[in-house]
């Protein structure tokens, strides 16, 4: 059997490999990571002497790199994917594609894959540097793998939003702006929304409480299942993953609890649930983009 | 091969296609002519599935273009009026990309693309980057690209626009060549004479309607019936003019040095009668006949109402 690679993806790959930019970016990125890694180890080991290797400082290095890569994804993926369809439209190559037998789904998927492949390549290329951490201990191989999966899924999630905006807007600029906007809303907006709602709820509870003479226990209500909104927040996914890898999810639970708790089993499996939710959303976004491409 | 029935398309309030009808037989090289804004591009975009018509039907090879767009896409090759190319891609890779869309890969694709590039005289540009090609070359490359899946119907929207005379000539030769290979081709243009010499038939569109359609000769003779009758005299011009003025069929007379041009309402029989009567009066006539139509004036005549629109 012959496996057919998505033609759009294959073509984009050919173009991106051709430009020297890609190899420069990979080199610069890994050089930076290596530097951070070495510096971190220097301060952890040499400065303190070998006796005091603390696993927690190894974890700090790992966490730092993980957050760095996460931030990179949030910054880079919107710029690449928002260009996917709108760029093709601006270059006046989209119409030709649409008159071929290529299905809109194929165009969308090919574009998404090619737009996020660079960043995923970057993430995977940092594997060796990150692997230094588990050479020391503290972080296991599966933890690292889990992070890679997380990085891929976040790229797909953000990428599908970018591609969606890219099909809805005729121009690259508004598509890019809206994609960054969506990233801000997902990461900070969800938290801010919950915070505002929470404050309003507490406020009205307090008004009631004191107006009725402050009898009974002071026990403001939580937000309950509204907190599940955070499942779409990739930053929360990362937080749940890292805190779990640390052993206890205390910090993560604290954040969630501040809004009023949700079910224990959801908190414990937050990573898997949120990843699933984000994948389903990505599927919906991509379907929507293909539908938009099909209607004229 | 192609059958368009009562096609309507509105952009908001503006009616771009107003009940367009068109039929094209297999193997025809059809010239689709009309002034700017007549609706050529709109029609072609609907045919190739880029745009949805408000109503009307399009059958290509008996297949409904609206109901089965995928089947239609296998049958047509479309070249838009404006298009772009990718950066950082060589001509051969450009061709191979589109071949791969149709599942043609590897050596087979390489050979096919080579043949097609030869067909459009670009065989020496295989390794050139597409964005560095001249406009004429890009247009030819795009034509070759539209042929990768061996479509039966080619829809070419102004393939010669923006080309210099030599490139136009080349493009024409390529199209004639394709036509002789048995492809059905529709070419749009707003220059009638350019199409007339290579097309087997033409249709003139105006305000979203087909105004006239037929073979070039057919249209020419139909139109020339209203052209002035030119009579050139060897002798007896004064007397002839007198006679003509008395003839009720003569609407006007324009007298030139040795000839007159008259507006004459009547068919060939009446023309013969007039000639006979003039000759029998002893007038020396050395030329008698309708003025040859010229395509440009024909086009202007048909599309005159809106010469200053847009
Ligand atoms: N997307 C659109 N929105 C609004 N009006 C449009 C749109 N596309 C075309 N039109 C209008 O429809 C009419 C037909 O346009 P079309 O492009 O089909 O003309 P054309 O015959 O191809 O002209 P040209 O020779 O200039 O290419 C024009 O008056 C144009 O203004
Ligand atoms: Mg046009």
XYZ file of C-alpha atoms in Angstrom, chain A residues 2 4-5 7-8 10-12 14-15 18-19 88 91-104 111 294-296, chain B residues 45 48-52 70 73-74 78 80 82-90 93 97-98 100-103 105 129 142 145:
62
model
C 1.178 3.458 -0.815
C -0.353 9.353 0.270
C 0.990 12.397 2.024
C -0.173 17.279 -1.187
C -0.494 20.705 0.386
C 4.231 18.139 1.095
C 4.506 21.262 -1.002
C 4.741 23.563 2.031
C 9.395 21.591 0.322
C 9.211 25.375 0.491
C 14.341 25.265 1.126
C 14.608 28.456 3.084
C -3.149 31.845 0.012
C -1.387 35.507 -3.076
C -4.299 34.548 -5.343
C -3.490 30.875 -5.287
C -6.507 29.730 -3.321
C -8.971 29.755 -6.201
C -6.872 27.399 -8.236
C -6.675 25.017 -5.297
C -10.433 25.154 -4.912
C -11.008 24.178 -8.539
C -8.927 21.049 -8.159
C -10.285 17.838 -6.693
C -8.643 18.683 -3.379
C -11.264 18.628 -0.634
C -11.510 21.676 1.644
C -2.173 23.963 5.966
C -16.632 25.184 0.743
C -19.428 27.745 0.799
C -19.149 30.440 -1.807
C -16.423 30.970 -11.973
C -15.796 25.830 -12.259
C -17.610 25.670 -8.950
C -16.063 28.733 -7.314
C -19.329 30.607 -7.200
C -22.902 29.531 -6.705
C -16.283 16.727 -7.450
C -13.716 19.148 -11.103
C -12.181 16.069 -12.656
C -9.721 26.281 -15.057
C -8.493 32.337 -13.653
C -5.813 36.767 -12.177
C -3.763 34.290 -10.243
C -0.600 34.053 -8.224
C 2.171 31.529 -7.794
C 4.084 30.310 -4.780
C 7.417 31.688 -3.671
C 10.399 29.417 -3.423
C 8.974 26.828 -5.762
C 10.466 25.735 -9.055
C 7.759 21.417 -8.514
C 2.353 19.742 -6.777
C -0.808 19.974 -8.839
C 0.071 15.139 -6.781
C -3.347 16.568 -5.991
C -4.735 14.247 -8.632
C -2.753 11.338 -7.284
C 3.328 11.029 -8.252
C 11.548 29.625 -9.703
C -0.786 28.027 -15.410
C -1.026 23.262 -14.791
